[in-house]
Amino acid sequence: MPTTDELRNSGTLKIEWVKGHMPVLGELARRLRQTKPFAKMKVAICLHLEAKTAYMAQVIKDGGAEVAICGSNPLSTQNDVALALAESGVTVNAKYDASPEEYRMYLAHTLETEPNLIIDDGADLISLLHTEYADLLPGVRGGAEETTTGVLRFQAMEAAGALKIPILAVNDAHCKYLFDNRYGTGQSVFDGILRTTNLLIAGKKVVVVGYGWCGKGVAMRAQGLGAQVIICEINPIKALEAAMEGYQVMKMEEAAAEGDIFITVTGSTGVINVDTFKRLKNGAILANAGHFDVEIDVAGLKKIARTQRTVRKNIDEYNLNGKKIYLLAAGRLVNLAAADGHPAEIMDMAFALQVLALLHLRENNLPAKVLPLPLEIDKQVAELKLAVMGIEIDRLDEEQKKYLASWQRV
Ligand code: ADE
């Protein structure tokens, strides 16, 4: 067991490391330290509490805010990072492997700080605000949502007439989904699987369930590692896209007996279920990369398994009458529960968008709807990222601008 000092030191070093690879956020931090736009404001954050998140929380604090944070998943909080962050003056309500009761209590404590602005990842914090802490709603200017699952939940709240604050759908910004969902998930999912299993991907059949932006990234990286990729998808357009990309597309019923490794990224529930378990090959590996642990029916797996044992950290073996099935990270998102989440350079963009989203909420009175992030913010982050990458791009000259704005060409 590490001492508290060792834990704090480890967390501090992790934050320092990512800081060196998040220059866009660094540039925003420099501006925020000078202008203190969040002075007298309280910001609540519900995110995967690892080093990149901690750095963003510190940036917001340096911008003048009082910041409170809780985890957005019981298995993604890193205790060393949480400790280091708490010592830097942020109120931290999180620990690794929190029970469902503790997880909820941490959300509640975070809301009890009476925030004016909220960053959420999966919508747990803001939905609790609307149910059990509705008296605090008048003090909240708005929220910003990090992930597809959360945006869908907020859209459902809006459709039901239940949404009472503006929500900026940060997930849907180009500088988020095109990079974080695709390259971030694509890489971090294999980071989690490879760290956990230490097995080869080349030559294996990898079944990617869901071909949204995350699924696209996962499929692309699986193929790059030498896997034969199979896609299961319910949307005909996306399924067609996968087929034309050269992947095999089939129903889960069929894929179940083919795959060596299954990765769920649908945002839906029970996509790998008891029927699937019965069809799987001996030795099949199951991993989830969707926000909630509902994509693989773990309860159903437990029910039909004769025995269960942990064979390596984050690998549970289920014995189904002699057939062995391996579940990674208990069906929680494998890239965060069994690794460190997306690479720093990717979260640099996602978290720059989050900080700019908070500024936009602070500066504008927005309606209680799910709203897109303004395109100018998206472009600002892309420009900053290009600049730190040392990439210059061409600009339209006046003649080109005039040409593109005209319609009478013949
Ligand atoms: N690190 C912090 N938040 C994350 C997220 N939503 N996805 C991946 N890595 C993260």
mmCIF file with all atom_site columns, C-alpha atoms and ligand atoms in Angstrom, residues 48 50 53 121 146 336 341-342 347 351, ligand 1:
data_model
loop_
_atom_site.group_PDB
_atom_site.id
_atom_site.type_symbol
_atom_site.label_atom_id
_atom_site.label_alt_id
_atom_site.label_comp_id
_atom_site.label_asym_id
_atom_site.label_entity_id
_atom_site.label_seq_id
_atom_site.pdbx_PDB_ins_code
_atom_site.Cartn_x
_atom_site.Cartn_y
_atom_site.Cartn_z
_atom_site.occupancy
_atom_site.B_iso_or_equiv
_atom_site.pdbx_formal_charge
_atom_site.auth_seq_id
_atom_site.auth_comp_id
_atom_site.auth_asym_id
_atom_site.auth_atom_id
_atom_site.pdbx_PDB_model_num
ATOM   1  C CA . HIS A 1 48  ? -13.859 10.588 -15.222 1.00 0.00 ? 48  HIS A CA 1
ATOM   2  C CA . GLU A 1 50  ? -8.067  11.083 -14.102 1.00 0.00 ? 50  GLU A CA 1
ATOM   3  C CA . THR A 1 53  ? -9.731  16.017 -15.988 1.00 0.00 ? 53  THR A CA 1
ATOM   4  C CA . ASP A 1 121 ? -20.333 13.330 -18.581 1.00 0.00 ? 121 ASP A CA 1
ATOM   5  C CA . GLU A 1 146 ? -19.221 15.661 -22.680 1.00 0.00 ? 146 GLU A CA 1
ATOM   6  C CA . LEU A 1 336 ? -11.120 4.281  -18.434 1.00 0.00 ? 336 LEU A CA 1
ATOM   7  C CA . GLY A 1 341 ? -8.833  7.233  -20.942 1.00 0.00 ? 341 GLY A CA 1
ATOM   8  C CA . HIS A 1 342 ? -8.125  9.102  -24.144 1.00 0.00 ? 342 HIS A CA 1
ATOM   9  C CA . MET A 1 347 ? -8.544  15.613 -24.281 1.00 0.00 ? 347 MET A CA 1
ATOM   10 C CA . PHE A 1 351 ? -11.512 20.098 -22.518 1.00 0.00 ? 351 PHE A CA 1
HETATM 11 N N1 . ADE B 2 .   ? -10.735 11.357 -19.691 1.00 0.00 ? 1   ADE B N1 1
HETATM 12 C C1 . ADE B 2 .   ? -11.548 12.196 -19.038 1.00 0.00 ? 1   ADE B C1 1
HETATM 13 N N2 . ADE B 2 .   ? -12.781 12.152 -19.515 1.00 0.00 ? 1   ADE B N2 1
HETATM 14 C C2 . ADE B 2 .   ? -12.765 11.258 -20.521 1.00 0.00 ? 1   ADE B C2 1
HETATM 15 C C3 . ADE B 2 .   ? -13.752 10.759 -21.414 1.00 0.00 ? 1   ADE B C3 1
HETATM 16 N N3 . ADE B 2 .   ? -15.005 11.198 -21.379 1.00 0.00 ? 1   ADE B N3 1
HETATM 17 N N4 . ADE B 2 .   ? -13.384 9.823  -22.299 1.00 0.00 ? 1   ADE B N4 1
HETATM 18 C C4 . ADE B 2 .   ? -12.120 9.374  -22.325 1.00 0.00 ? 1   ADE B C4 1
HETATM 19 N N5 . ADE B 2 .   ? -11.148 9.796  -21.540 1.00 0.00 ? 1   ADE B N5 1
HETATM 20 C C5 . ADE B 2 .   ? -11.460 10.742 -20.630 1.00 0.00 ? 1   ADE B C5 1
#
